XYZ file of C-alpha atoms in Angstrom:
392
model
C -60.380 213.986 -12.250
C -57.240 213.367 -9.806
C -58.063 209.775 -7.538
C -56.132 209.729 -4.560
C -55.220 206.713 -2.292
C -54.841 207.595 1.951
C -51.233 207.475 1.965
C -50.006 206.283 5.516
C -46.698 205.827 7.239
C -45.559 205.267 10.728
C -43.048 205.885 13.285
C -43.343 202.907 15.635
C -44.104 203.363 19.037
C -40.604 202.867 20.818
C -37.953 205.826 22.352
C -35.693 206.075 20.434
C -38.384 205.152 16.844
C -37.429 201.447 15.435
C -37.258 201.724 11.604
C -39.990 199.897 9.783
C -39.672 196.991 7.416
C -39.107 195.962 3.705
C -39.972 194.769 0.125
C -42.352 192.488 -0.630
C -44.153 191.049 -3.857
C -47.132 190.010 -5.265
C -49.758 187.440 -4.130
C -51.844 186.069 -7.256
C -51.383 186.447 -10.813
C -47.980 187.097 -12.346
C -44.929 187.649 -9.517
C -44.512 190.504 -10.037
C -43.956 193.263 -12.583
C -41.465 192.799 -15.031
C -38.637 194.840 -16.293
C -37.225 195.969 -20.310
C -40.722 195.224 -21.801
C -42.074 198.182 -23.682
C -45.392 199.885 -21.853
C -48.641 198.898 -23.674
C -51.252 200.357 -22.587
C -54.827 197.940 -21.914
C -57.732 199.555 -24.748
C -61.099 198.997 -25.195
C -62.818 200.405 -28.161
C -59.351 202.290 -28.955
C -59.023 205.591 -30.677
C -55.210 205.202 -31.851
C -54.374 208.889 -31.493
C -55.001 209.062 -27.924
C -53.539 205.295 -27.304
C -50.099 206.625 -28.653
C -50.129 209.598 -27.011
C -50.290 207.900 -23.506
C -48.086 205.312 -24.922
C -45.652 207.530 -25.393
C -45.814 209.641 -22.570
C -46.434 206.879 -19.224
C -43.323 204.880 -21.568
C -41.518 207.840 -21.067
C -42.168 209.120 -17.079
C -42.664 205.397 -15.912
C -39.478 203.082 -15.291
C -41.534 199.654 -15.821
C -45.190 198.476 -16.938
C -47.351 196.210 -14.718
C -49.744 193.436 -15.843
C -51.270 193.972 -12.420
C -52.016 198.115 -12.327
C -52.990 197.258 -16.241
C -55.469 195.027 -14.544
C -56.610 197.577 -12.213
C -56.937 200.589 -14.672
C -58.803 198.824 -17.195
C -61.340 197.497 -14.220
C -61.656 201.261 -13.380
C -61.996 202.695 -16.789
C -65.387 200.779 -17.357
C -66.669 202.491 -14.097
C -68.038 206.082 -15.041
C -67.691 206.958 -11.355
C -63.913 205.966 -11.016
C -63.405 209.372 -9.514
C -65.321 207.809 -6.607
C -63.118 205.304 -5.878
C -62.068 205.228 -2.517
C -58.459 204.840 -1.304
C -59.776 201.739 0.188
C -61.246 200.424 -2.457
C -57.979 201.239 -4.585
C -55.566 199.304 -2.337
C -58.202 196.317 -2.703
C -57.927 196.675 -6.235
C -54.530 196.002 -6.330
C -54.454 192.970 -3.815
C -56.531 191.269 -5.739
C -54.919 191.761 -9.195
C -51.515 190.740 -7.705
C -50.211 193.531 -6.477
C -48.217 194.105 -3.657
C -47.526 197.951 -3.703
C -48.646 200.647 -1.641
C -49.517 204.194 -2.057
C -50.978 203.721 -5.374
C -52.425 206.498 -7.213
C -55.016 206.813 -10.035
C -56.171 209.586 -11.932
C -59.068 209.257 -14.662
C -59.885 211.989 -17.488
C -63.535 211.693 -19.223
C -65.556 213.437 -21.605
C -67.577 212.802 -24.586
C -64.484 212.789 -26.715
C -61.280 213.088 -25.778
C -58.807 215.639 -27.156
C -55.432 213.599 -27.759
C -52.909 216.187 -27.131
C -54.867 217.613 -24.273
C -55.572 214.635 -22.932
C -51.567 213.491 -23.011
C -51.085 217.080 -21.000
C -52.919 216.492 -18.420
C -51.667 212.841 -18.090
C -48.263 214.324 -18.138
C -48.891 216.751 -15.222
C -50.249 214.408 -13.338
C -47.427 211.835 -13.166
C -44.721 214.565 -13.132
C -47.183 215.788 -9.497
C -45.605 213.216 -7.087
C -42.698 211.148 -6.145
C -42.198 208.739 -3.107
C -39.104 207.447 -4.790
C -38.321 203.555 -6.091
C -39.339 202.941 -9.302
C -42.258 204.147 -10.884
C -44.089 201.421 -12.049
C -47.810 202.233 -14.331
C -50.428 200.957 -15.514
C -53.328 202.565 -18.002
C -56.881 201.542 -19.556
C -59.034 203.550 -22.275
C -62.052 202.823 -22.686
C -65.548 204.162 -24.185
C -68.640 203.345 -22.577
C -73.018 205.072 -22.824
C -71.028 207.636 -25.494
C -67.980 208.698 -23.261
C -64.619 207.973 -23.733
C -62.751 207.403 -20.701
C -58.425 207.300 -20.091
C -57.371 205.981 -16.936
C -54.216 205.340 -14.883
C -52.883 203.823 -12.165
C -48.929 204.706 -10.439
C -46.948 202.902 -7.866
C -43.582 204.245 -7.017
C -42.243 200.827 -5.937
C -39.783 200.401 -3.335
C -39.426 196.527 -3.176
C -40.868 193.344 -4.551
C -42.128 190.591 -2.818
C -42.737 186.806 -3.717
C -43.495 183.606 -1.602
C -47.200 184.778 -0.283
C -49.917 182.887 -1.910
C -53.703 184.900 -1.777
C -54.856 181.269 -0.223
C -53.449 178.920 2.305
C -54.708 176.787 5.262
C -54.596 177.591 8.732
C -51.174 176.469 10.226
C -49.634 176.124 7.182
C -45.956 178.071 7.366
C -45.815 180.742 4.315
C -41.702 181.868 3.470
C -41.817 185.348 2.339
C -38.826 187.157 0.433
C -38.663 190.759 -0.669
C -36.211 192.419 -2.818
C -35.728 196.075 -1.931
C -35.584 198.313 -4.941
C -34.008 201.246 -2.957
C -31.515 201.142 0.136
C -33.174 200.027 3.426
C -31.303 200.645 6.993
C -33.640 197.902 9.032
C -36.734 195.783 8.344
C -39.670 194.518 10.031
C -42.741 191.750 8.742
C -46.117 192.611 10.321
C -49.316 190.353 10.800
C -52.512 190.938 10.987
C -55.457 188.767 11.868
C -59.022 188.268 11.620
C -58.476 188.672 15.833
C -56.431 190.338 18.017
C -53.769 192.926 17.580
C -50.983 192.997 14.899
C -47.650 191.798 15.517
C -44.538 191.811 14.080
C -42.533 188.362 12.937
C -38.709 187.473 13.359
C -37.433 189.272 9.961
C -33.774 189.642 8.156
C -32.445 191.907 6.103
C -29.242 190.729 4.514
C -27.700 192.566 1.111
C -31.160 194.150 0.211
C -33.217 190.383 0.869
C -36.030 190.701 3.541
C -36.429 187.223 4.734
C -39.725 186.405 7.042
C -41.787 183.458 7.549
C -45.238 183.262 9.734
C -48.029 180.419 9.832
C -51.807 181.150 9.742
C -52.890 180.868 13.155
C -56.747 180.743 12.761
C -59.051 180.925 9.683
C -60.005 184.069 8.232
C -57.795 187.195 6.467
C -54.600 187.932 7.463
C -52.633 190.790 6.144
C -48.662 190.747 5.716
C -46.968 194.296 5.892
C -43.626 195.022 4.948
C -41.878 198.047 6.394
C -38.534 199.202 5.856
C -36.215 202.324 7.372
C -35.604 204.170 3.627
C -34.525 207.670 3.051
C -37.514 209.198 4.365
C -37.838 207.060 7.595
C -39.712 203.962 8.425
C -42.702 203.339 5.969
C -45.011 200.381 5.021
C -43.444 199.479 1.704
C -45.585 195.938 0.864
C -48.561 194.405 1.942
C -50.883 191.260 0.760
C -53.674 189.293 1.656
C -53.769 185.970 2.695
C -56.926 184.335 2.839
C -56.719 180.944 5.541
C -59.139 178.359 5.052
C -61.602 181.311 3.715
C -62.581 182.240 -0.095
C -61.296 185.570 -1.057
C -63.676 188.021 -1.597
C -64.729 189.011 -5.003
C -65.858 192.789 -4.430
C -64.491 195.798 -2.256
C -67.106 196.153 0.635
C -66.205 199.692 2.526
C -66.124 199.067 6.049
C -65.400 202.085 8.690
C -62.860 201.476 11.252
C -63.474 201.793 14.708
C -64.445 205.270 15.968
C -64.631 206.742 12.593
C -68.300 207.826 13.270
C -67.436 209.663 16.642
C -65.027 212.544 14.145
C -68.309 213.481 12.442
C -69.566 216.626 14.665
C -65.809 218.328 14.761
C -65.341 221.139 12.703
C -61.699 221.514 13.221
C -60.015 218.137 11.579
C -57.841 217.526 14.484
C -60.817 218.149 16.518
C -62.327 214.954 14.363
C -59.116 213.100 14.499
C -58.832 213.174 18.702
C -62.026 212.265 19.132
C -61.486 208.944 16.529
C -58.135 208.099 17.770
C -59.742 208.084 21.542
C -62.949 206.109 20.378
C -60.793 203.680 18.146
C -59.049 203.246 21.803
C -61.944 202.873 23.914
C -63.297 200.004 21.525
C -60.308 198.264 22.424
C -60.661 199.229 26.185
C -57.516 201.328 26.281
C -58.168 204.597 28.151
C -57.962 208.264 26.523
C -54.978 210.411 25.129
C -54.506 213.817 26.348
C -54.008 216.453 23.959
C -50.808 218.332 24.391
C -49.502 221.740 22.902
C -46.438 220.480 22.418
C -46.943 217.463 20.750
C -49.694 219.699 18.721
C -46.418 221.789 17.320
C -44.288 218.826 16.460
C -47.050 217.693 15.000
C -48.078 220.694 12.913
C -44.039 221.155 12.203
C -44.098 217.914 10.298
C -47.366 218.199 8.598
C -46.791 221.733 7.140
C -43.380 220.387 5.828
C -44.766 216.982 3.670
C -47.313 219.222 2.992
C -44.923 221.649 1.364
C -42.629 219.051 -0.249
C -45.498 217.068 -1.214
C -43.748 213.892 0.004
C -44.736 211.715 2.920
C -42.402 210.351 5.485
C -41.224 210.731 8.668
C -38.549 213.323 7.509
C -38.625 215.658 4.909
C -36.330 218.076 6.025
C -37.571 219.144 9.476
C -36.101 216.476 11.545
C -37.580 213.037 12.698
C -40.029 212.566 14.998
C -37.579 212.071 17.900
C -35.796 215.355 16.965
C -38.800 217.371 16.644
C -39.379 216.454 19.944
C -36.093 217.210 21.583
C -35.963 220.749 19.730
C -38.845 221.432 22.183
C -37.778 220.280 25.342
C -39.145 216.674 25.478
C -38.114 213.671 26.235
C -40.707 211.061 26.699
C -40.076 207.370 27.639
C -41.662 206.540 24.775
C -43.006 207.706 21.579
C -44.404 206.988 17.804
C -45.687 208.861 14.935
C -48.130 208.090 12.737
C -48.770 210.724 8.627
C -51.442 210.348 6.459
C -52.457 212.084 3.276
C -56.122 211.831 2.403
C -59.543 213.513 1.243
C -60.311 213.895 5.033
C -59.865 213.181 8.544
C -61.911 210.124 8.574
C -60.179 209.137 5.346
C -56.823 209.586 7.214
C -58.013 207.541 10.292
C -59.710 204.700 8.433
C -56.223 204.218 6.406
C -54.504 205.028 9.393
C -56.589 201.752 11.497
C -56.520 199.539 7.996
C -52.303 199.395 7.989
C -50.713 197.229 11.133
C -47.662 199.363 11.588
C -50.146 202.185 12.036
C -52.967 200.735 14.158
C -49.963 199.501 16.190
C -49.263 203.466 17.643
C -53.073 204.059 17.887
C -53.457 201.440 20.149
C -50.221 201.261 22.004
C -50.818 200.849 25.759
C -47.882 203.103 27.281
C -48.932 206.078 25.678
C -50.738 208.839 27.693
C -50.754 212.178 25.335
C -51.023 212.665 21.318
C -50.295 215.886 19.468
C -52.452 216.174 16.096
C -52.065 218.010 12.772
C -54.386 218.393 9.515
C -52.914 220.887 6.871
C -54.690 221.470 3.898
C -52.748 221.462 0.396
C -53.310 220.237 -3.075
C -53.207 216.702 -2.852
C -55.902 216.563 0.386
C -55.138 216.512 3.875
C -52.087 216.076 5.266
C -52.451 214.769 8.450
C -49.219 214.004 11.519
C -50.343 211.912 15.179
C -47.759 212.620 17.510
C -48.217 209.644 20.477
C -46.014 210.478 23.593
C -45.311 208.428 27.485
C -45.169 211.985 29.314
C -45.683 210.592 32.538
């Protein structure tokens, strides 16, 4: 079985779109994957055929192993309901084994026993499925457990690194963060997060492929750090980490709804679901309602059909940004943003969409009046486009 993470990414909420931010690395155990050691994958109660086999294979499709992911897969492989796991609970996962990355992806094959050359098939097709560019970075975990035998996996497709943000520190105490883009980067932008209050971005450079950003704890509690950068495909969240002031980090993933997840439930239609979140998320925050507008509803569905066709998420994959899209039809508001999502479901898309800064950003900005929604159905989920426009 095929796990998924909510993939999000974001066009901000400015006319004309600012690009998004950069790299970023890991916050506890080692720095930070490594590169030129051979793959090994993590085994538990081993049968050698099918060890080799995936040896060979993830050596082969993925550019670089990762202590972290390693961590992760083998913490999954114990769990005979790892195709369960939540994106959520995924992206925790990683933060806590030291892992930086976003967009992971893990995919678990079980049965009583496990056919080696079938089961290297099906790991092949699944990491020859997707590409969001970087470097492909892998980790893997097989384990047997109450008479099953159990291969699993977890992917990144890395676009920086990022060192200099510990998992702990105190409140007030200034944290330097540097990321290393691992692909080319037009502009980048550091966003906060607190335990309060809205997320906001943090003076950032970008100098020869070095994000450079530095921020202070204001008050105890979690804060998370996301890294966005303006790559190939637009501006997308390309790092994030915890940092835990003056608080213990937690130990276990506890799955938390966002804000006006529960008002999408009676929808049929998914964009039905997702207006009615994005407008409850915004009333929790005493903003007022977006209108829904045709218009924004075809740039929208433009977009979604096309990442759902190229299987790749951005903000353009061949059909124009966000900003074009919406001149090809006649508008030009005085300001807009743009927020994609790929996920099991609309309430999947909106709580990943709420959980990233860059994101909750556009779903809460104050100028905007109207929103145009998509949710196309494909393979890989639900690929869902938010289309937030000033029409006034």
């Amino acid at each position: 079985m095929v796990l998924t993470a909510a993939l999000a990414a974001c066009a901000p909420a400015e006319a004309p779109p600012r690009p998004a931010a950069a790299p970023a690395h890991s916050a506890r155990a080692p720095a930070g994957p490594s590169k030129g050691i051979p793959w090994q994958p993590v085994t538990r109660s081993p049968v050698p055929s099918v060890a080799k086999g995936l040896a060979e294979i993830v050596g082969a499709a993925c550019a670089r192993s990762d202590g972290a992911l390693d961590r992760v897969a083998a913490r999954l492989a114990t769990r005979l309901d790892a195709g369960n796991v939540e994106p959520a609970e995924l992206a925790f996962e990683l933060r806590a084994a030291g892992s930086p990355h976003v967009w992971p992806r893990a995919w678990s094959y079980t049965g009583a026993a496990l056919d080696a050359d079938d089961t290297v098939r099906r790991a092949r097709r699944w990491l020859g499925g997707f590409g969001d560019g970087g470097v492909r970075s892998c980790g893997a975990a097989h384990t047997t457990a109450e008479g099953r035998e159990s291969v699993t996996l977890v992917a990144v497709d890395a676009l920086a690194d990022l060192k200099g943000v510990p998992l702990s520190a105190r409140t007030g105490q200034w944290l330097d963060l540097t990321a290393s883009m691992l692909v080319p980067a037009r502009e980048a932008k550091v966003v906060v997060l607190g335990p309060q209050g809205a997320p906001r971005p943090i003076p950032t450079s970008l100098e020869a492929g070095v994000v450079r950003a530095r921020f202070a704890p204001s008050s105890p509690g979690t804060w998370l750090v996301q890294v966005l950068a303006d790559v190939d495909k637009g501006p997308r969240p390309v790092l994030e980490a915890y940092v835990h002031a003056d608080t213990t980090p937690p130990t276990a993933f506890a799955s938390q709804p966002a804000p006006g997840e529960g008002a999408g439930g009676a929808a049929a239609d998914p964009t039905d679901s997702l207006l009615a979140m994005v407008n409850a998320a915004r009333h929790a925050e005493g903003l007022g309602a977006l209108a829904r507008v045709a218009e924004l509803d075809r740039a929208a569905l433009v977009h979604a059909e096309a990442m759902r066709d190229a299987r790749v998420l951005g903000h353009d994959v061949g059909k124009g940004s966000v900003k074009l899209r919406l001149e090809a039809l006649g508008l030009e508001p005085a300001a807009f943003g743009e927020n994609v999502a790929r996920a099991a479901s609309a309430a999947r898309a909106h709580r990943a969409i709420w959980a990233s800064p860059s994101h909750r950003t556009n779903l809460l900005e104050r100028r905007y009046d109207s929103v145009g929604l998509a949710a196309v159905t494909g393979p890989d989920g639900l690929w869902v486009t938010e289309v937030f426009a000033d029409l006034r």
